[in-house]
mmCIF file of C-alpha atoms in Angstrom:
data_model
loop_
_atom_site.group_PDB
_atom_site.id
_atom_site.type_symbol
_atom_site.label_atom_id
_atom_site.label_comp_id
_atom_site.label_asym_id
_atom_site.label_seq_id
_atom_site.Cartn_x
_atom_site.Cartn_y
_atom_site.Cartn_z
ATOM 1 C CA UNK I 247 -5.013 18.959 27.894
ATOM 2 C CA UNK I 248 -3.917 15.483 28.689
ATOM 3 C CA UNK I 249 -5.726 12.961 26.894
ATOM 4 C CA UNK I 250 -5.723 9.634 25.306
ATOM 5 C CA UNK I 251 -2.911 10.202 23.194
ATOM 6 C CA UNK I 252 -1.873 13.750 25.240
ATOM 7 C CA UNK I 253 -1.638 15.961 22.659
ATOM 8 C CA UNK I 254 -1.298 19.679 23.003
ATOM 9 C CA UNK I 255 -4.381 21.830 22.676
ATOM 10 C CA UNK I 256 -4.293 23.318 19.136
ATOM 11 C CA UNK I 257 -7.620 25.524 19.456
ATOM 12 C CA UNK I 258 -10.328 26.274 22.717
ATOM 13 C CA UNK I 259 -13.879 27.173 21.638
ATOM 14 C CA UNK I 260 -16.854 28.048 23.263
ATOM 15 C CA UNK I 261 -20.335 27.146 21.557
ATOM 16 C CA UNK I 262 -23.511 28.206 23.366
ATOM 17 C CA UNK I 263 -27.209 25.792 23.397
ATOM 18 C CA UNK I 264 -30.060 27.782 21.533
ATOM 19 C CA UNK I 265 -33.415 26.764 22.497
ATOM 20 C CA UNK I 266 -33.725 24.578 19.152
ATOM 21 C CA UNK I 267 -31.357 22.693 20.320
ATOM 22 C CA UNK I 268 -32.266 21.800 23.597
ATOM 23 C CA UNK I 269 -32.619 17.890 25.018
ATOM 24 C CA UNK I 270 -30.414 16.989 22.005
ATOM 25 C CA UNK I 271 -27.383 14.641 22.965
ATOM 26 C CA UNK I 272 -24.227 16.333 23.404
ATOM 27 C CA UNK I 273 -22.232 14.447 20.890
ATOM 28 C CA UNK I 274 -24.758 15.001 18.671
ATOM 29 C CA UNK I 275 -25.030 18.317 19.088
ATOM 30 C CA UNK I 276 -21.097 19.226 19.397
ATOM 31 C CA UNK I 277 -20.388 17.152 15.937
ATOM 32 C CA UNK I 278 -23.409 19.280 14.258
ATOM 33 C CA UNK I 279 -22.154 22.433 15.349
ATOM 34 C CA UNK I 280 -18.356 21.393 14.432
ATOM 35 C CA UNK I 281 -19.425 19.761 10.997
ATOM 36 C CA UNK I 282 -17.243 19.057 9.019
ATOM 37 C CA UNK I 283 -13.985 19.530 10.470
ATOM 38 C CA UNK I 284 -15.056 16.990 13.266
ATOM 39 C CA UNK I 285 -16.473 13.988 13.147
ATOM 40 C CA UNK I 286 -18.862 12.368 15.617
ATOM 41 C CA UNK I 287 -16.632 9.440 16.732
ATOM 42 C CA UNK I 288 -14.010 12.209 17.116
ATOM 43 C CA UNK I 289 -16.269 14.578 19.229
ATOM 44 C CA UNK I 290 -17.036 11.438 21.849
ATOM 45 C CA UNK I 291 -13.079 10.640 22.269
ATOM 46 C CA UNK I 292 -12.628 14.127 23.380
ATOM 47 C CA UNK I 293 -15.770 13.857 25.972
ATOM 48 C CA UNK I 294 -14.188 10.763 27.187
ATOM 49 C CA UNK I 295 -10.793 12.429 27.507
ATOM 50 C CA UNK I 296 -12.122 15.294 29.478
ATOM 51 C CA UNK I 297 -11.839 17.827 26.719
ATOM 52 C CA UNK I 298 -15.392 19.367 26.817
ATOM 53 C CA UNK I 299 -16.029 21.154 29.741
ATOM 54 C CA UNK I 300 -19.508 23.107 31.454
ATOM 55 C CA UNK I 301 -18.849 25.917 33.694
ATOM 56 C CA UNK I 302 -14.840 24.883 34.295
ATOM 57 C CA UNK I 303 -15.830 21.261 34.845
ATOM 58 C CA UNK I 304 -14.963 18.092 32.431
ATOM 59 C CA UNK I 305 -18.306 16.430 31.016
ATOM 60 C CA UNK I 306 -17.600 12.999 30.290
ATOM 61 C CA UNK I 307 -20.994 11.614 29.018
ATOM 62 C CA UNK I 308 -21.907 11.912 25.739
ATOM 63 C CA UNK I 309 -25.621 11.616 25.886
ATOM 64 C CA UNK I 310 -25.912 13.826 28.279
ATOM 65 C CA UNK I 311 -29.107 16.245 27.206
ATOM 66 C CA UNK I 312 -28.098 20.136 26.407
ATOM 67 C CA UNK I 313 -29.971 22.521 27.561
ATOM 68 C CA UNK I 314 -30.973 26.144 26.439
ATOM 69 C CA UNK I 315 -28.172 28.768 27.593
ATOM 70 C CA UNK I 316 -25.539 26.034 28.564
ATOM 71 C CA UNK I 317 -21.978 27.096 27.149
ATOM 72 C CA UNK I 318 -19.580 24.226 26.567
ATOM 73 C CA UNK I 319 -15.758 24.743 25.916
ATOM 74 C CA UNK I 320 -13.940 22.494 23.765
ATOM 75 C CA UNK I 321 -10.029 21.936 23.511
ATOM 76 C CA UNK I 322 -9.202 20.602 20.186
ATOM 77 C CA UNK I 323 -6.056 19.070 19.490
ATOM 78 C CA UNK I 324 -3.062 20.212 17.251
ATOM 79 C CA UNK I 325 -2.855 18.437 13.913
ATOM 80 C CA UNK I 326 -0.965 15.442 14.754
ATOM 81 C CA UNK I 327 1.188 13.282 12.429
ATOM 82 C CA UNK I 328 -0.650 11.576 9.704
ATOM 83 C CA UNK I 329 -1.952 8.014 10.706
ATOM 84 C CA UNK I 330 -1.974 6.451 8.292
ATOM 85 C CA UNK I 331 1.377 7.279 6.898
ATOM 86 C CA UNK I 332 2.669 8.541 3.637
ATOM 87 C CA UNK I 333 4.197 5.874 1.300
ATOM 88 C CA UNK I 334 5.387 6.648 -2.473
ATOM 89 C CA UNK I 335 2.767 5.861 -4.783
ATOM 90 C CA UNK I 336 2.451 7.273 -7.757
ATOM 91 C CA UNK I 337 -0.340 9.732 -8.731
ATOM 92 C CA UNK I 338 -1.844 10.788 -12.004
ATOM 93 C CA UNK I 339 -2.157 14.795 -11.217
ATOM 94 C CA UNK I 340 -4.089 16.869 -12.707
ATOM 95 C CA UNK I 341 -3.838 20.105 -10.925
ATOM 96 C CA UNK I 342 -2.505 21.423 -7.912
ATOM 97 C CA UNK I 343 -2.306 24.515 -5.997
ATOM 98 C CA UNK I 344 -2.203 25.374 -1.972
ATOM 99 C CA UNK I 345 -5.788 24.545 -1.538
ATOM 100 C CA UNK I 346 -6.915 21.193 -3.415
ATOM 101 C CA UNK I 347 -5.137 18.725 -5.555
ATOM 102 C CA UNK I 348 -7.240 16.848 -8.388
ATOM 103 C CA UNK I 349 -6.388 13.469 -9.288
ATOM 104 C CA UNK I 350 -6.812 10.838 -11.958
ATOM 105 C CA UNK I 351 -7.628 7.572 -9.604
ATOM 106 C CA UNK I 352 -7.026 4.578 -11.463
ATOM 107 C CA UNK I 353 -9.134 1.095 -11.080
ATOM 108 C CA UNK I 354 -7.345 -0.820 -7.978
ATOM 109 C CA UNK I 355 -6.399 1.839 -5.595
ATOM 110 C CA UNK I 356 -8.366 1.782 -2.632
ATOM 111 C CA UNK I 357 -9.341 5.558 -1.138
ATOM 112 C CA UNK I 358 -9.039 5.299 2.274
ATOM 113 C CA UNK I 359 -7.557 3.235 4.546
ATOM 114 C CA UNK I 360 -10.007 0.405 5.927
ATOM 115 C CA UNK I 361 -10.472 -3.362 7.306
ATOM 116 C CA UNK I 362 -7.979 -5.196 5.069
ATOM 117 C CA UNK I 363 -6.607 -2.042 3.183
ATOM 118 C CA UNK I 364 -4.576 0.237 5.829
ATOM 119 C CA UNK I 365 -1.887 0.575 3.648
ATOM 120 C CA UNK I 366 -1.749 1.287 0.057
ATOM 121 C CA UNK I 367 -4.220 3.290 -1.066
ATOM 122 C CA UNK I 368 -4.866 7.048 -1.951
ATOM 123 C CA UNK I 369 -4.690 8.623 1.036
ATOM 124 C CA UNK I 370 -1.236 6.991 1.779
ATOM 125 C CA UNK I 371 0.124 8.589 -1.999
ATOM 126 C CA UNK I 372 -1.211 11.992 -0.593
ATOM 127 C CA UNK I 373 0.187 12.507 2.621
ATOM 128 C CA UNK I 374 3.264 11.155 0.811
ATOM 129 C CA UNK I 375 2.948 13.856 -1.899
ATOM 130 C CA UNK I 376 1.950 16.701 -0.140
ATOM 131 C CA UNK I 377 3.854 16.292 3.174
ATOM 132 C CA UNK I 378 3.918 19.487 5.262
ATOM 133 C CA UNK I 379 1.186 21.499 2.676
ATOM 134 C CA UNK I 380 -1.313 19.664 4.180
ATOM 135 C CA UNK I 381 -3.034 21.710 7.278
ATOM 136 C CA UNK I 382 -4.868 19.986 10.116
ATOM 137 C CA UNK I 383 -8.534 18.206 9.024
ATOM 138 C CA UNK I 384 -10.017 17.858 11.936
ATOM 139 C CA UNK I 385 -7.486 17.454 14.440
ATOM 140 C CA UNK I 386 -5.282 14.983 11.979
ATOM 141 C CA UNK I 387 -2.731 16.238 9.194
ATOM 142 C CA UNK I 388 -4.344 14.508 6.502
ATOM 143 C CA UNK I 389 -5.968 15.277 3.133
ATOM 144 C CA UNK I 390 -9.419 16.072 3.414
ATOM 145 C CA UNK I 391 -11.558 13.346 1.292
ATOM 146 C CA UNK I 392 -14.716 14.884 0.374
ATOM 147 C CA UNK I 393 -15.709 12.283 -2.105
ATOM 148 C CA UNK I 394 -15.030 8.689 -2.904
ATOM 149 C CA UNK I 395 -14.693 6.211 -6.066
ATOM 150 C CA UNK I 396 -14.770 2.500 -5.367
ATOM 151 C CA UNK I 397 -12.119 0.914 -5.481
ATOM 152 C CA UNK I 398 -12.375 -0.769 -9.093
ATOM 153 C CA UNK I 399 -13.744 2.621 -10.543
ATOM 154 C CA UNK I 400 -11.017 5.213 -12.231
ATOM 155 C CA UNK I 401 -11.433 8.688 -13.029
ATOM 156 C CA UNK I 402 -11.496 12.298 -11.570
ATOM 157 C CA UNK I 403 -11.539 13.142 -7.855
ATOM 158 C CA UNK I 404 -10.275 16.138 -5.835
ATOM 159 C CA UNK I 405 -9.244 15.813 -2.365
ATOM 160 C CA UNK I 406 -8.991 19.268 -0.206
ATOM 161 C CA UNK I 407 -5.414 20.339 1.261
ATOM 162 C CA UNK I 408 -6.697 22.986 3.968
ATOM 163 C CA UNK I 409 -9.041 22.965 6.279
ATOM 164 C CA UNK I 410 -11.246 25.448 4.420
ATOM 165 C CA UNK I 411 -11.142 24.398 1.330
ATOM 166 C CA UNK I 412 -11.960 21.230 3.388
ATOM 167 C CA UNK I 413 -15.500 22.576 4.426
ATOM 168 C CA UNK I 414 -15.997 24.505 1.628
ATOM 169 C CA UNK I 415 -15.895 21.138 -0.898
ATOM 170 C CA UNK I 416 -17.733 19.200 1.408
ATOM 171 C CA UNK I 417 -20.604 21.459 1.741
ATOM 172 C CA UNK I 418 -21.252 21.501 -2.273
ATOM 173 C CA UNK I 419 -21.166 17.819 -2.743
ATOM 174 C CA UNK I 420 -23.457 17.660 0.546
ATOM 175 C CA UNK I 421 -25.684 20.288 -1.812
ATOM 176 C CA UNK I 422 -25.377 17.174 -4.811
ATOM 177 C CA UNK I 423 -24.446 20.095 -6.906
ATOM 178 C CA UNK I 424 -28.233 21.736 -6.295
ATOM 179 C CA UNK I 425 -26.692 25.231 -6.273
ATOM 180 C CA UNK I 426 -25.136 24.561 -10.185
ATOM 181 C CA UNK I 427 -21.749 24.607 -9.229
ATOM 182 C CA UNK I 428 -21.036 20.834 -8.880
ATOM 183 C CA UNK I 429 -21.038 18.740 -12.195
ATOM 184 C CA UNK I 430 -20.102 14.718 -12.191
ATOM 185 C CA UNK I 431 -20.513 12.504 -15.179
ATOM 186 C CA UNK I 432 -18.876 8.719 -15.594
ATOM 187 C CA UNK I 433 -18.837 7.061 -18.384
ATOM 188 C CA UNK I 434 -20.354 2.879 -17.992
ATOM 189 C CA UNK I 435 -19.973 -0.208 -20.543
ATOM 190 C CA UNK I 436 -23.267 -1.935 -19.458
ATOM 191 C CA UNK I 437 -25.306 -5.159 -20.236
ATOM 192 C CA UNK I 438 -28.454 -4.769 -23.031
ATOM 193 C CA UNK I 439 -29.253 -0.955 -24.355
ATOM 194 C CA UNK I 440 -32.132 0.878 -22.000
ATOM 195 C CA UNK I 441 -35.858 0.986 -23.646
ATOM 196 C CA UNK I 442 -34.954 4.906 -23.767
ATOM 197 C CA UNK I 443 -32.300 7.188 -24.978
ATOM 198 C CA UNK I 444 -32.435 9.323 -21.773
ATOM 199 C CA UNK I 445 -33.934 9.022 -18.505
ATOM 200 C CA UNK I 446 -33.537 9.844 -14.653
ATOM 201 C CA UNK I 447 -33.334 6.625 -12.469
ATOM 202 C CA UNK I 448 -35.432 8.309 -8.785
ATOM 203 C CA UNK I 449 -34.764 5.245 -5.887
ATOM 204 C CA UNK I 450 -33.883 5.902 -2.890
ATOM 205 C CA UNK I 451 -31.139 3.157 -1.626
ATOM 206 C CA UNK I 452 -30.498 1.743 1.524
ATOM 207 C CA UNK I 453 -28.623 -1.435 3.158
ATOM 208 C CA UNK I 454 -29.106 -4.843 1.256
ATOM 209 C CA UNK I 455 -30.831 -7.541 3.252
ATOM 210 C CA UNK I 456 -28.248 -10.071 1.861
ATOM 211 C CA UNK I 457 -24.960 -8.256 2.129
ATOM 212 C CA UNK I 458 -24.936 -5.551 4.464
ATOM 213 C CA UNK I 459 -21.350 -3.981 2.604
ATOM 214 C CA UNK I 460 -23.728 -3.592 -0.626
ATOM 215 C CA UNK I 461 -26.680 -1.138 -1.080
ATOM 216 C CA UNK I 462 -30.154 -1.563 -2.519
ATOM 217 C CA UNK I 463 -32.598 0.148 -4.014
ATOM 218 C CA UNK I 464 -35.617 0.023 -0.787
ATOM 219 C CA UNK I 465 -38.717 1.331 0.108
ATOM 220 C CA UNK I 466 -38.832 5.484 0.364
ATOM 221 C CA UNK I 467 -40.525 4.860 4.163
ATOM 222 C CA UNK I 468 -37.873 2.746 4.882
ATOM 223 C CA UNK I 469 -35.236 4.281 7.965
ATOM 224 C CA UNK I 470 -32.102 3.525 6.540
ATOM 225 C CA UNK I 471 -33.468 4.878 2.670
ATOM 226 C CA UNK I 472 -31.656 8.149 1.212
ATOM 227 C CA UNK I 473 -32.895 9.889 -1.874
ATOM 228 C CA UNK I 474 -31.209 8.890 -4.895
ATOM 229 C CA UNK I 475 -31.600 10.221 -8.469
ATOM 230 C CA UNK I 476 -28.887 9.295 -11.455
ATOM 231 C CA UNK I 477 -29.185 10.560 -15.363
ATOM 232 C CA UNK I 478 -28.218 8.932 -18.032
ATOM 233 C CA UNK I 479 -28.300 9.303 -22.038
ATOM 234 C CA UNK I 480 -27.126 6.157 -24.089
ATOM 235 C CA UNK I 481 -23.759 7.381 -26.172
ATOM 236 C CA UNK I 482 -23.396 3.863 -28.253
ATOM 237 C CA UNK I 483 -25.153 0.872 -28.614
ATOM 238 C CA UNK I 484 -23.210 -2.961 -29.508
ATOM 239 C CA UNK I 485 -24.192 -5.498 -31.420
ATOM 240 C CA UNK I 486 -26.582 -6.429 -34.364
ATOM 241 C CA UNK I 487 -30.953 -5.750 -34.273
ATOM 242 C CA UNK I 488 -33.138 -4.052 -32.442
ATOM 243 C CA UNK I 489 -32.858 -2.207 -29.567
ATOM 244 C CA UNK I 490 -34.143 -5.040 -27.260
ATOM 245 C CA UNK I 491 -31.281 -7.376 -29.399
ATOM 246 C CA UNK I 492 -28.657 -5.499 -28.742
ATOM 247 C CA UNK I 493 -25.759 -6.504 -26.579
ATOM 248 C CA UNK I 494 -24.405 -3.967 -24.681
ATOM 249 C CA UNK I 495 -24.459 -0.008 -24.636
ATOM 250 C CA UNK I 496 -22.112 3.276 -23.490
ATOM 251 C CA UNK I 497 -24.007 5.682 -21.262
ATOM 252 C CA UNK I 498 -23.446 7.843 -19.753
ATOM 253 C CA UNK I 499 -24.614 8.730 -16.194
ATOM 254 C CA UNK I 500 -24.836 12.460 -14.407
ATOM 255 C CA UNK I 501 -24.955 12.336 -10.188
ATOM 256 C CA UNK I 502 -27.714 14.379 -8.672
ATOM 257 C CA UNK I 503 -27.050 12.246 -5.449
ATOM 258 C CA UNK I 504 -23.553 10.878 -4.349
ATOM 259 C CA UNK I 505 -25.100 7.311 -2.641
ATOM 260 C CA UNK I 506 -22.638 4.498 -2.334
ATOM 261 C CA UNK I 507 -22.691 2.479 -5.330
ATOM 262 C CA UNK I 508 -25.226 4.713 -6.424
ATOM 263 C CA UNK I 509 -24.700 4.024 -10.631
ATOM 264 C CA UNK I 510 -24.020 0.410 -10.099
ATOM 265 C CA UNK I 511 -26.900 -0.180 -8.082
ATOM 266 C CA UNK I 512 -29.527 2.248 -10.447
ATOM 267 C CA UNK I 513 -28.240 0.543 -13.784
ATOM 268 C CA UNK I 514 -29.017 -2.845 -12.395
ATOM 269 C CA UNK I 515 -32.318 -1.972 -11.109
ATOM 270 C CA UNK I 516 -33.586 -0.650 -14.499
ATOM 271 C CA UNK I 517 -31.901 -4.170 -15.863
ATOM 272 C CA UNK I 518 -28.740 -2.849 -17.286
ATOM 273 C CA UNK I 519 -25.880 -3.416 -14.559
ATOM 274 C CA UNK I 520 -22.060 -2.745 -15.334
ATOM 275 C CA UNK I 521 -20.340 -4.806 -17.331
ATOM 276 C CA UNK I 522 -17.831 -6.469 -14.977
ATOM 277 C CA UNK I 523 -19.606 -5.464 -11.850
ATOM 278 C CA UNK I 524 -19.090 -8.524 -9.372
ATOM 279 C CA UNK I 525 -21.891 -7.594 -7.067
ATOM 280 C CA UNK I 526 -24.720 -6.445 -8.893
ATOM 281 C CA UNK I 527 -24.284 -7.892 -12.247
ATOM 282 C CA UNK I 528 -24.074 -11.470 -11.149
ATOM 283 C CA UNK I 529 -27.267 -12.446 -12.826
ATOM 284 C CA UNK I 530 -26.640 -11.401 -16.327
ATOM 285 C CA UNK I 531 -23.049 -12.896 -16.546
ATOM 286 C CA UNK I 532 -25.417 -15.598 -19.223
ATOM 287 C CA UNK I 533 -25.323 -12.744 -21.835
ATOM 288 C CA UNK I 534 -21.910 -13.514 -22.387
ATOM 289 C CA UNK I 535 -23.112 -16.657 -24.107
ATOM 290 C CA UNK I 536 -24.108 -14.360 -26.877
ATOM 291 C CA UNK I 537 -20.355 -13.241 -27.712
ATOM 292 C CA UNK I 538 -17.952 -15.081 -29.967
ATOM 293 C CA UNK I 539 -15.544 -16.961 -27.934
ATOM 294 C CA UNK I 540 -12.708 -14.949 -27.542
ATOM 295 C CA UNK I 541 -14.883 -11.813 -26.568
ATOM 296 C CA UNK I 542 -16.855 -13.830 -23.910
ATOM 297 C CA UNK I 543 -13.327 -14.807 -22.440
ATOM 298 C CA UNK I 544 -12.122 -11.349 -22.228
ATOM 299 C CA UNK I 545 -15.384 -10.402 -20.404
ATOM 300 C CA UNK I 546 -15.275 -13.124 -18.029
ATOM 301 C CA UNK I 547 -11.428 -11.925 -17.575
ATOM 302 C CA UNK I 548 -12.345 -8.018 -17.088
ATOM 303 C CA UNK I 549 -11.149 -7.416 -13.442
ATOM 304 C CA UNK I 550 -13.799 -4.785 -12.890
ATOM 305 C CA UNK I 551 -16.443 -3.169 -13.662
ATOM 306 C CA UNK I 552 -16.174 -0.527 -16.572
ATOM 307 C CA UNK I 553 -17.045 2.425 -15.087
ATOM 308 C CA UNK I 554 -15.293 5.496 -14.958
ATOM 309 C CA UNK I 555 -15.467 9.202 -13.395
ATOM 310 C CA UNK I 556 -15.165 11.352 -16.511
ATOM 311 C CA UNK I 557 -15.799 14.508 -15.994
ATOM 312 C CA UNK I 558 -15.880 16.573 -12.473
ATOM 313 C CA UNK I 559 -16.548 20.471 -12.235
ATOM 314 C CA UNK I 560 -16.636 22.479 -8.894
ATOM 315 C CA UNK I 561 -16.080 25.404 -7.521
ATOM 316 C CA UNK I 562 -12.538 26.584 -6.220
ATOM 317 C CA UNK I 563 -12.894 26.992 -2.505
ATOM 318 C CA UNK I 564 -10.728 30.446 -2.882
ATOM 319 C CA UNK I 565 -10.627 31.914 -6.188
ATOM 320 C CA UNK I 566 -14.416 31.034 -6.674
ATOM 321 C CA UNK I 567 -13.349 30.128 -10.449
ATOM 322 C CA UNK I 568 -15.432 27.115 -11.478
ATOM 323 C CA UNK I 569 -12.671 24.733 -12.331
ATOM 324 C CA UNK I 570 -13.496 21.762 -14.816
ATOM 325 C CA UNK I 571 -11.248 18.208 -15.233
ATOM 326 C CA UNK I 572 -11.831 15.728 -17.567
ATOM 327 C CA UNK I 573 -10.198 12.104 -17.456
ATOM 328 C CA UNK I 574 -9.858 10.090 -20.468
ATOM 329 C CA UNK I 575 -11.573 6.676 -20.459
ATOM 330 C CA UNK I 576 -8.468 3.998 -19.333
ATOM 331 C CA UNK I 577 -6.832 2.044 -21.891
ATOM 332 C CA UNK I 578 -8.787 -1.360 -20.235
ATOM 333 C CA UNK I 579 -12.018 -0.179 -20.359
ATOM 334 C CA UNK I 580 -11.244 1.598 -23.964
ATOM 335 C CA UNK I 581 -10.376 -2.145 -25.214
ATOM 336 C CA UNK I 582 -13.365 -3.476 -23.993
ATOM 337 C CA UNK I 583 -15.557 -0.738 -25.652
ATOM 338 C CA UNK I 584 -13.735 -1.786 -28.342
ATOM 339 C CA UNK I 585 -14.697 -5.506 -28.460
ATOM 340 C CA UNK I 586 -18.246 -4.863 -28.087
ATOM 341 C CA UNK I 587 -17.863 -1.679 -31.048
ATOM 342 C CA UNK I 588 -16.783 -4.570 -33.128
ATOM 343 C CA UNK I 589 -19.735 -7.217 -32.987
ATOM 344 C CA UNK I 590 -21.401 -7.032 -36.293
#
């Protein structure tokens, strides 16, 4: 195959149209029927460089319409060299084995390379780490990233080393952990103590009008909205009165939906954002005229917001053994708990 960066076919195959799918797009439809190994954006570079063919003869347009009974070949390529590349970074492991590796991601390390992070983050430590383990994700030796923290929040994530264990992972946190076998639980230092003990935060979020990098909680009828549902159960509460007094509180929050910004975004909307949260807890940076001096500075100092990925259970992709890791709460966000424990 010679293509836009003419690399050697790795793998031919041959998908047929069924009549469900017929007058769908064919990038739409290739990248459904390749899912997950290949991307969308991936499948239209390889219509462009002549790699899907009809009946022996390149197709080039990617919204051209399939139709029942068409068979389309596809030439993927070899895994090619990791882009980005590997740099030495230390990682926090928790477990490794030929399949997956599980990591403890502290607060400042970006996931994935990005607009004004291409270097330096956690997919840069992996390639480093693992070197030639890793198998070909979709065309690209890379680790296969089937979950994200932001960049400010630490704790647990596992990142897939083979292609299957690749599709495998991705498919149960597309299932949100419906089928049992996916378990996710942070731990957040938030503003004021929620009117109940327990409760299930059900908003769907989309863009934000204001800041289209942030999300929102929007209308359910709105296009852009996906379902999103958090628990949480209130593990401490700060400071001196009644509930409605009180400071600050420790919850802790269970995923049933894997949104961006998902627990930052539910907290605030039920009025208790993240402490430290520079996005959506803006408006209730005033509370920290309620602390004693030297607490309210260390607040206003706290370079992110205290939230952390505690605990993350899943399925091995091989073995089938449901394999559980636990992170301990980082020694920034454990002094901060601390300073708000202490308020009389």
């Amino acid at each position: 195959m010679s293509g836009p960066d003419s690399r050697a076919v790795g793998e031919m195959k041959e998908l047929a149209v069924d009549a469900a799918s017929e007058g769908r797009r064919l990038d739409q439809w290739l990248a459904a029927a390749l899912a997950p190994d290949v991307s969308r954006s991936r499948v239209q570079a390889l219509i462009r460089a002549g790699a899907v063919t009809l009946a022996g003869t390149a197709v080039t347009e990617a919204k051209r319409k399939v139709a029942n009974g068409e068979r389309y070949a596809i030439a993927l390529p070899e895994a090619e060299a990791p882009e980005p590349r590997g740099e030495a970074i230390p990682l926090d492991i928790l477990y490794e084995d030929d399949s997956l590796i599980v990591v403890d991601k502290p607060a400042g390390l970006v996931v994935h390379p990005g607009p004004g992070n291409w270097t330096g983050t956690l997919v840069n430590a992996l390639i480093h780490h693992c070197g030639d383990t890793l198998s070909g994700i979709g065309g690209v030796r890379r680790p296969g990233i089937v979950h994200r923290l932001d960049r400010e929040t630490s704790g647990v994530m596992v990142v897939a080393k083979t292609d299957r264990a690749h599709r495998a992972l991705a498919a149960a946190f597309a299932d949100h952990g419906r089928s049992g076998d996916l378990e996710r639980a942070y731990v957040a230092l938030v503003w004021g103590v929620p009117e109940r003990a327990s409760g299930v935060i059900d908003a769907p979020l989309g863009r934000s009008t204001r800041d289209r990098t942030l999300r929102a909680v929007v209308p359910a009828g709105r296009p852009d909205a996906r379902r999103a549902l958090t628990r949480y159960t209130v593990l401490e509460r700060y400071g001196a009165g009644p509930p409605d007094e009180q400071i600050a509180a420790l919850v802790e929050c269970r995923l049933e939906t894997g949104r961006t910004h998902q627990i930052r975004v539910h907290m605030a909307h039920i009025g208790h954002p993240v402490v430290g949260d520079p996005d959506y807890g803006r408006a209730f940076r005033t509370k920290m005229n309620r602390l004693p001096p030297d607490m309210a500075e260390k607040v206003a100092t706290f370079p992110r917001q205290a939230l952390h990925a505690r605990l993350l259970a899943f399925r091995h992709p091989e073995t089938a053994t449901i394999m559980r890791f636990e992170a301990p709460i980082p020694s920034d966000m454990v002094e901060l708990i601390r300073c708000f424990a202490a308020l009389a």
